[in-house]
PDB file of C-alpha atoms in Angstrom:
ATOM      1  CA  UNK A   1      22.988  -0.803 -14.394  1.00  0.00           C
ATOM      2  CA  UNK A   2      21.910   1.243 -11.357  1.00  0.00           C
ATOM      3  CA  UNK A   3      19.964   4.541 -11.212  1.00  0.00           C
ATOM      4  CA  UNK A   4      23.082   6.684 -10.871  1.00  0.00           C
ATOM      5  CA  UNK A   5      24.512   5.223 -14.092  1.00  0.00           C
ATOM      6  CA  UNK A   6      21.259   5.126 -16.035  1.00  0.00           C
ATOM      7  CA  UNK A   7      19.991   8.634 -15.091  1.00  0.00           C
ATOM      8  CA  UNK A   8      22.998  10.552 -13.651  1.00  0.00           C
ATOM      9  CA  UNK A   9      21.520  14.067 -13.666  1.00  0.00           C
ATOM     10  CA  UNK A  10      18.155  12.954 -12.307  1.00  0.00           C
ATOM     11  CA  UNK A  11      19.828  10.781  -9.647  1.00  0.00           C
ATOM     12  CA  UNK A  12      22.026  13.655  -8.464  1.00  0.00           C
ATOM     13  CA  UNK A  13      18.932  15.903  -8.130  1.00  0.00           C
ATOM     14  CA  UNK A  14      17.075  13.133  -6.334  1.00  0.00           C
ATOM     15  CA  UNK A  15      19.898  12.460  -3.815  1.00  0.00           C
ATOM     16  CA  UNK A  16      20.320  16.168  -3.106  1.00  0.00           C
ATOM     17  CA  UNK A  17      16.618  17.063  -2.720  1.00  0.00           C
ATOM     18  CA  UNK A  18      14.651  13.996  -1.566  1.00  0.00           C
ATOM     19  CA  UNK A  19      13.673  14.269   2.117  1.00  0.00           C
ATOM     20  CA  UNK A  20      12.220  11.943   4.751  1.00  0.00           C
ATOM     21  CA  UNK A  21       9.141  13.650   6.192  1.00  0.00           C
ATOM     22  CA  UNK A  22       8.472  11.217   9.051  1.00  0.00           C
ATOM     23  CA  UNK A  23       7.806  13.055  12.292  1.00  0.00           C
ATOM     24  CA  UNK A  24       6.892  16.383  10.606  1.00  0.00           C
ATOM     25  CA  UNK A  25       3.574  18.036   9.916  1.00  0.00           C
ATOM     26  CA  UNK A  26       3.914  17.033   6.246  1.00  0.00           C
ATOM     27  CA  UNK A  27       4.003  13.296   6.950  1.00  0.00           C
ATOM     28  CA  UNK A  28       0.269  12.853   6.293  1.00  0.00           C
ATOM     29  CA  UNK A  29       0.959  13.688   2.617  1.00  0.00           C
ATOM     30  CA  UNK A  30       3.661  11.042   2.388  1.00  0.00           C
ATOM     31  CA  UNK A  31       6.722   9.816   4.240  1.00  0.00           C
ATOM     32  CA  UNK A  32       9.041  11.157   1.533  1.00  0.00           C
ATOM     33  CA  UNK A  33       9.014  14.214  -0.696  1.00  0.00           C
ATOM     34  CA  UNK A  34      11.030  15.857  -3.415  1.00  0.00           C
ATOM     35  CA  UNK A  35      10.542  19.176  -5.236  1.00  0.00           C
ATOM     36  CA  UNK A  36       8.839  18.902  -8.599  1.00  0.00           C
ATOM     37  CA  UNK A  37      11.624  19.107 -11.179  1.00  0.00           C
ATOM     38  CA  UNK A  38      10.961  22.254 -13.201  1.00  0.00           C
ATOM     39  CA  UNK A  39      12.993  25.100 -14.567  1.00  0.00           C
ATOM     40  CA  UNK A  40      10.301  27.740 -14.126  1.00  0.00           C
ATOM     41  CA  UNK A  41       7.417  26.550 -11.918  1.00  0.00           C
ATOM     42  CA  UNK A  42       7.080  27.693  -8.305  1.00  0.00           C
ATOM     43  CA  UNK A  43       8.111  25.096  -5.756  1.00  0.00           C
ATOM     44  CA  UNK A  44       5.679  22.221  -5.287  1.00  0.00           C
ATOM     45  CA  UNK A  45       6.411  18.712  -4.147  1.00  0.00           C
ATOM     46  CA  UNK A  46       5.948  15.051  -5.109  1.00  0.00           C
ATOM     47  CA  UNK A  47       5.047  12.864  -2.133  1.00  0.00           C
ATOM     48  CA  UNK A  48       5.146   9.078  -1.612  1.00  0.00           C
ATOM     49  CA  UNK A  49       5.175   6.627   1.288  1.00  0.00           C
ATOM     50  CA  UNK A  50       7.978   4.544  -0.202  1.00  0.00           C
ATOM     51  CA  UNK A  51      11.329   5.842  -1.500  1.00  0.00           C
ATOM     52  CA  UNK A  52      11.233   3.526  -4.521  1.00  0.00           C
ATOM     53  CA  UNK A  53       7.792   4.733  -5.440  1.00  0.00           C
ATOM     54  CA  UNK A  54       8.983   8.321  -4.975  1.00  0.00           C
ATOM     55  CA  UNK A  55      11.825   7.639  -7.438  1.00  0.00           C
ATOM     56  CA  UNK A  56       9.349   6.235  -9.975  1.00  0.00           C
ATOM     57  CA  UNK A  57       7.054   9.259  -9.717  1.00  0.00           C
ATOM     58  CA  UNK A  58      10.037  11.592  -9.838  1.00  0.00           C
ATOM     59  CA  UNK A  59      11.723  10.041 -12.909  1.00  0.00           C
ATOM     60  CA  UNK A  60       8.452  10.200 -14.862  1.00  0.00           C
ATOM     61  CA  UNK A  61       8.220  13.931 -14.160  1.00  0.00           C
ATOM     62  CA  UNK A  62      11.926  14.456 -14.860  1.00  0.00           C
ATOM     63  CA  UNK A  63      11.515  13.222 -18.463  1.00  0.00           C
ATOM     64  CA  UNK A  64       8.012  14.647 -18.909  1.00  0.00           C
ATOM     65  CA  UNK A  65       7.424  16.267 -22.269  1.00  0.00           C
ATOM     66  CA  UNK A  66       7.232  19.971 -21.434  1.00  0.00           C
ATOM     67  CA  UNK A  67       9.136  23.152 -22.262  1.00  0.00           C
ATOM     68  CA  UNK A  68      10.320  23.679 -18.683  1.00  0.00           C
ATOM     69  CA  UNK A  69      11.555  20.100 -18.238  1.00  0.00           C
ATOM     70  CA  UNK A  70      14.969  19.799 -16.611  1.00  0.00           C
ATOM     71  CA  UNK A  71      15.845  17.054 -19.079  1.00  0.00           C
ATOM     72  CA  UNK A  72      16.928  17.961 -22.597  1.00  0.00           C
ATOM     73  CA  UNK A  73      14.943  14.942 -23.853  1.00  0.00           C
ATOM     74  CA  UNK A  74      11.678  16.331 -22.393  1.00  0.00           C
ATOM     75  CA  UNK A  75      12.276  19.802 -23.880  1.00  0.00           C
ATOM     76  CA  UNK A  76      13.222  18.460 -27.327  1.00  0.00           C
ATOM     77  CA  UNK A  77      10.166  16.154 -27.395  1.00  0.00           C
ATOM     78  CA  UNK A  78       7.935  19.074 -26.468  1.00  0.00           C
ATOM     79  CA  UNK A  79       9.404  21.273 -29.252  1.00  0.00           C
ATOM     80  CA  UNK A  80       9.163  18.514 -31.856  1.00  0.00           C
ATOM     81  CA  UNK A  81       5.555  17.677 -30.997  1.00  0.00           C
ATOM     82  CA  UNK A  82       4.221  21.247 -30.539  1.00  0.00           C
ATOM     83  CA  UNK A  83       6.029  23.495 -33.028  1.00  0.00           C
TER      84      UNK A  83
END
């Protein structure tokens, strides 16, 4: 099973928003970046030098247990554990 089948919503976000930063002033932070997945936070980015590593960092934040998580799972887990 590939990423697009296993995590369709996260994969669609990743494909749409991940960027190659080589040759830009942001390259020193990492070759690739993607906006931090959040429903309410101001824009900040996740950086990595490898696209596979970027996906790993991104998917952990996608399902992170928090109220503003873009995944239903993350929001439900937050509510169950904190209320």
